[in-house]
CSV table of C-alpha atoms and ligand atoms in Angstrom, one decimal:
chain,number,residue,atom,x,y,z
A,1,UNK,CA,102.2,-32.2,-59.0
A,2,UNK,CA,101.8,-36.0,-58.9
A,3,UNK,CA,98.4,-37.7,-59.2
A,4,UNK,CA,98.6,-38.6,-55.6
A,5,UNK,CA,99.3,-35.1,-54.4
A,6,UNK,CA,96.6,-33.7,-56.7
A,7,UNK,CA,94.1,-36.2,-55.2
A,8,UNK,CA,95.1,-35.3,-51.6
A,9,UNK,CA,94.9,-31.5,-52.4
A,10,UNK,CA,91.4,-31.9,-53.9
A,11,UNK,CA,90.2,-33.8,-50.8
A,12,UNK,CA,91.9,-31.3,-48.5
A,13,UNK,CA,90.1,-28.4,-50.2
A,14,UNK,CA,86.7,-30.2,-49.9
A,15,UNK,CA,87.3,-31.0,-46.2
A,16,UNK,CA,88.7,-27.6,-45.3
A,17,UNK,CA,85.6,-25.9,-46.9
A,18,UNK,CA,83.4,-28.2,-44.8
A,19,UNK,CA,85.1,-28.3,-41.4
A,20,UNK,CA,82.3,-30.6,-40.3
A,21,UNK,CA,81.2,-33.7,-42.3
A,22,UNK,CA,78.0,-35.5,-41.3
A,23,UNK,CA,78.3,-39.3,-41.5
A,24,UNK,CA,75.0,-40.3,-42.9
A,25,UNK,CA,73.3,-43.7,-42.5
A,26,UNK,CA,70.2,-43.6,-44.6
A,27,UNK,CA,67.7,-46.4,-44.1
A,28,UNK,CA,65.0,-45.3,-46.5
A,29,UNK,CA,65.8,-43.9,-49.9
A,30,UNK,CA,62.8,-41.4,-49.5
A,31,UNK,CA,64.7,-39.7,-46.7
A,32,UNK,CA,67.8,-39.0,-48.7
A,33,UNK,CA,66.8,-35.8,-50.5
A,34,UNK,CA,65.0,-34.1,-47.6
A,35,UNK,CA,67.8,-35.0,-45.3
A,36,UNK,CA,70.4,-33.6,-47.7
A,37,UNK,CA,68.3,-30.4,-48.2
A,38,UNK,CA,68.0,-30.0,-44.4
A,39,UNK,CA,71.8,-30.3,-43.9
A,40,UNK,CA,72.5,-27.9,-46.8
A,41,UNK,CA,70.0,-25.4,-45.4
A,42,UNK,CA,71.9,-25.5,-42.1
A,43,UNK,CA,75.2,-24.6,-43.9
A,44,UNK,CA,76.5,-28.2,-44.0
A,45,UNK,CA,77.2,-29.0,-47.7
A,46,UNK,CA,79.8,-31.8,-47.7
A,47,UNK,CA,78.1,-35.0,-46.9
A,48,UNK,CA,79.4,-38.6,-46.4
A,49,UNK,CA,76.8,-41.2,-47.4
A,50,UNK,CA,77.9,-44.4,-45.8
A,51,UNK,CA,77.5,-47.8,-47.6
A,52,UNK,CA,75.9,-49.2,-44.4
A,53,UNK,CA,72.4,-49.9,-45.7
A,54,UNK,CA,71.0,-51.6,-48.8
A,55,UNK,CA,69.7,-48.2,-50.1
A,56,UNK,CA,72.9,-46.3,-49.7
A,57,UNK,CA,73.9,-46.2,-53.4
A,58,UNK,CA,70.3,-45.1,-54.5
A,59,UNK,CA,70.3,-42.5,-51.7
A,60,UNK,CA,73.6,-41.0,-52.8
A,61,UNK,CA,72.5,-41.1,-56.4
A,62,UNK,CA,69.3,-39.2,-55.5
A,63,UNK,CA,71.1,-36.6,-53.6
A,64,UNK,CA,73.6,-36.0,-56.4
A,65,UNK,CA,70.8,-35.6,-58.9
A,66,UNK,CA,68.4,-33.5,-56.8
A,67,UNK,CA,70.6,-31.5,-54.3
A,68,UNK,CA,73.2,-29.7,-56.5
A,69,UNK,CA,74.5,-27.7,-53.6
A,70,UNK,CA,75.5,-30.8,-51.7
A,71,UNK,CA,79.1,-32.2,-52.2
A,72,UNK,CA,78.5,-35.9,-51.9
A,73,UNK,CA,81.1,-38.4,-50.9
A,74,UNK,CA,80.8,-42.1,-50.0
A,75,UNK,CA,81.9,-43.6,-46.7
A,76,UNK,CA,82.4,-47.0,-45.3
A,77,UNK,CA,84.2,-48.1,-48.5
A,78,UNK,CA,85.6,-51.5,-47.5
A,79,UNK,CA,87.0,-53.0,-50.7
A,80,UNK,CA,87.8,-52.2,-54.4
A,81,UNK,CA,84.2,-53.0,-55.4
A,82,UNK,CA,82.8,-50.3,-53.1
A,83,UNK,CA,85.4,-47.9,-54.5
A,84,UNK,CA,84.3,-48.8,-58.1
A,85,UNK,CA,80.7,-48.2,-57.2
A,86,UNK,CA,81.6,-44.8,-55.6
A,87,UNK,CA,83.3,-43.7,-58.9
A,88,UNK,CA,80.4,-44.9,-61.0
A,89,UNK,CA,77.7,-43.1,-59.1
A,90,UNK,CA,79.6,-39.8,-59.5
A,91,UNK,CA,80.6,-39.1,-55.9
A,92,UNK,CA,83.2,-36.4,-55.3
A,93,UNK,CA,85.3,-38.3,-52.7
A,94,UNK,CA,85.5,-41.6,-50.8
A,95,UNK,CA,86.3,-42.4,-47.2
A,96,UNK,CA,87.2,-45.8,-45.6
A,97,UNK,CA,87.3,-46.7,-41.9
A,98,UNK,CA,90.4,-48.7,-42.6
A,99,UNK,CA,93.2,-49.4,-45.1
A,100,UNK,CA,93.6,-52.9,-46.6
A,101,UNK,CA,96.3,-53.5,-49.2
A,102,UNK,CA,93.7,-54.3,-51.9
A,103,UNK,CA,91.7,-51.2,-51.2
A,104,UNK,CA,94.8,-49.0,-51.1
A,105,UNK,CA,96.1,-50.4,-54.4
A,106,UNK,CA,92.7,-49.7,-56.1
A,107,UNK,CA,92.5,-46.2,-54.6
A,108,UNK,CA,96.1,-45.4,-55.6
A,109,UNK,CA,95.2,-46.3,-59.2
A,110,UNK,CA,92.1,-44.0,-59.1
A,111,UNK,CA,91.8,-40.2,-59.5
A,112,UNK,CA,89.0,-40.2,-56.9
A,113,UNK,CA,89.9,-38.1,-53.8
A,114,UNK,CA,90.1,-40.7,-51.1
A,115,UNK,CA,90.8,-40.8,-47.4
A,116,UNK,CA,91.9,-44.2,-46.0
A,117,UNK,CA,91.3,-44.8,-42.3
A,118,UNK,CA,94.1,-45.3,-39.8
A,119,UNK,CA,94.3,-45.7,-36.0
A,120,UNK,CA,98.0,-46.7,-35.5
A,121,UNK,CA,101.5,-45.7,-36.7
A,122,UNK,CA,101.9,-48.9,-38.7
A,123,UNK,CA,98.6,-48.4,-40.5
A,124,UNK,CA,99.6,-44.8,-41.3
A,125,UNK,CA,102.9,-46.0,-42.7
A,126,UNK,CA,101.1,-48.4,-45.0
A,127,UNK,CA,98.8,-45.6,-46.2
A,128,UNK,CA,101.8,-43.3,-46.8
A,129,UNK,CA,103.6,-46.1,-48.8
A,130,UNK,CA,100.6,-46.0,-51.1
A,131,UNK,CA,100.8,-42.3,-51.6
A,132,UNK,CA,98.1,-41.0,-49.3
A,133,UNK,CA,98.9,-38.1,-47.0
A,134,UNK,CA,95.4,-37.3,-45.8
A,135,UNK,CA,93.7,-39.9,-43.6
A,136,UNK,CA,90.7,-40.5,-41.6
A,137,UNK,CA,91.6,-41.0,-37.9
A,138,UNK,CA,89.1,-43.6,-36.8
A,139,UNK,CA,87.8,-44.3,-34.2
A,140,UNK,CA,89.2,-41.0,-33.0
A,141,UNK,CA,88.1,-40.6,-29.4
A,142,UNK,CA,88.3,-44.4,-28.7
A,143,UNK,CA,91.8,-44.6,-30.1
A,144,UNK,CA,93.3,-42.1,-27.7
A,145,UNK,CA,91.7,-38.9,-28.8
A,146,UNK,CA,93.6,-35.7,-29.4
A,147,UNK,CA,96.6,-36.9,-27.4
A,148,UNK,CA,97.0,-39.8,-29.8
A,149,UNK,CA,96.7,-37.5,-32.8
A,150,UNK,CA,99.4,-35.2,-31.4
A,151,UNK,CA,101.7,-38.1,-30.8
A,152,UNK,CA,101.2,-39.2,-34.5
A,153,UNK,CA,102.1,-35.6,-35.6
A,154,UNK,CA,105.7,-36.2,-34.2
A,155,UNK,CA,106.9,-38.8,-36.7
A,156,UNK,CA,104.3,-37.9,-39.4
A,157,UNK,CA,104.3,-34.1,-39.6
A,158,UNK,CA,103.2,-34.1,-43.3
A,159,UNK,CA,100.0,-36.0,-42.7
A,160,UNK,CA,96.6,-34.2,-42.4
A,161,UNK,CA,93.6,-35.9,-40.7
A,162,UNK,CA,89.9,-36.0,-40.6
A,163,UNK,CA,89.1,-37.6,-37.2
A,164,UNK,CA,85.8,-39.3,-36.7
A,165,UNK,CA,84.3,-41.5,-34.0
A,166,UNK,CA,83.0,-40.0,-30.8
A,167,UNK,CA,83.0,-36.4,-32.0
A,168,UNK,CA,80.1,-34.1,-31.4
A,169,UNK,CA,79.2,-30.5,-30.9
A,170,UNK,CA,81.1,-30.3,-27.5
A,171,UNK,CA,84.5,-31.6,-28.6
A,172,UNK,CA,84.5,-30.7,-32.4
A,173,UNK,CA,86.1,-27.3,-31.7
A,174,UNK,CA,89.1,-28.8,-29.8
A,175,UNK,CA,89.7,-31.3,-32.6
A,176,UNK,CA,89.5,-28.6,-35.2
A,177,UNK,CA,92.0,-26.5,-33.3
A,178,UNK,CA,94.7,-29.1,-33.9
A,179,UNK,CA,97.0,-27.9,-36.8
A,180,UNK,CA,96.9,-31.3,-38.5
A,181,UNK,CA,93.1,-31.6,-38.6
A,182,UNK,CA,91.4,-30.4,-41.7
A,183,UNK,CA,87.8,-31.4,-40.8
A,184,UNK,CA,86.0,-33.6,-38.4
A,185,UNK,CA,83.3,-36.1,-39.2
A,186,UNK,CA,80.5,-37.6,-37.2
A,187,UNK,CA,76.9,-38.8,-37.0
A,188,UNK,CA,75.8,-36.2,-34.4
A,189,UNK,CA,74.3,-33.8,-37.0
A,190,UNK,CA,72.0,-36.6,-38.4
A,191,UNK,CA,70.7,-38.7,-35.5
A,192,UNK,CA,68.8,-41.8,-36.6
A,193,UNK,CA,65.6,-40.8,-34.5
A,194,UNK,CA,65.4,-37.4,-36.3
A,195,UNK,CA,65.8,-39.0,-39.7
A,196,UNK,CA,63.2,-41.6,-38.9
A,197,UNK,CA,60.8,-38.9,-37.7
A,198,UNK,CA,61.5,-36.6,-40.6
A,199,UNK,CA,62.6,-33.9,-38.2
A,200,UNK,CA,64.3,-31.9,-41.0
A,201,UNK,CA,63.8,-28.6,-39.3
A,202,UNK,CA,65.5,-29.9,-36.2
A,203,UNK,CA,68.5,-31.2,-38.2
A,204,UNK,CA,68.8,-27.8,-40.0
A,205,UNK,CA,68.7,-26.0,-36.6
A,206,UNK,CA,71.4,-28.2,-35.2
A,207,UNK,CA,73.6,-27.6,-38.2
A,208,UNK,CA,73.1,-23.9,-38.0
A,209,UNK,CA,74.0,-23.9,-34.3
A,210,UNK,CA,77.2,-26.0,-34.9
A,211,UNK,CA,78.3,-23.9,-37.9
A,212,UNK,CA,77.7,-20.6,-36.0
A,213,UNK,CA,79.6,-21.9,-33.0
A,214,UNK,CA,82.6,-22.9,-35.2
A,215,UNK,CA,82.6,-19.6,-37.1
A,216,UNK,CA,82.7,-17.6,-33.8
A,217,UNK,CA,86.0,-19.3,-32.9
B,301,3PG,C1,82.3,-43.0,-38.9
B,301,3PG,O1,82.2,-43.9,-39.6
B,301,3PG,O2,83.0,-42.0,-39.1
B,301,3PG,C2,81.7,-43.1,-37.5
B,301,3PG,O3,80.7,-44.1,-37.6
B,301,3PG,C3,81.2,-41.9,-37.0
B,301,3PG,O4,81.3,-42.0,-35.6
B,301,3PG,P1,80.2,-41.4,-34.6
B,301,3PG,O5,78.9,-42.1,-34.9
B,301,3PG,O6,80.8,-41.7,-33.3
B,301,3PG,O7,80.1,-39.9,-34.9
């Protein structure tokens, strides 16, 4: 198996084990570990810590060190420097909302399981040319939703997706029922007001409800 295929398979295994990946925006580093523990307690182990706040790297580092049951990836990777930071801090995977040539070249030279982001056929073709066959479909609902994803499955039957953007408890099952969807991502399991208020029990309860609902299907 090629390096590219191994990388995709490793990512597909992580995503398939998760089904649902919370997209975390952590504003205070002190929230990182209790938030991760709350998610894991609710059965949600694969976490995407986005590089959207100044404390994101410290937050991810703390979760990796203190919540061994969490599988931590880094999201909002925008350039090769972000990718290098992701590797250095020991994250298990990386996700980007997009796919610039610079970033794809750096990711193709790395062993880190990585999902570039696409919303169009041309972007997907660029991603494929760099050896990636598992992509984030972003922003999923806003880019045409399930109909758009089905249309992409025609010319690109080999590609698997993790859609994110506009996905929540109500529409997650429909996305997950698509044969080319390995997992869905979204911020709905970790609302900013709950994080700010330290409502860890509420986050755990929401995760438990979502996971139960998905298991019953
Ligand atoms: C992402 O980066 O995946 C999105 O910000 C998640 O979108 P959502 O907030 O609509 O779930």
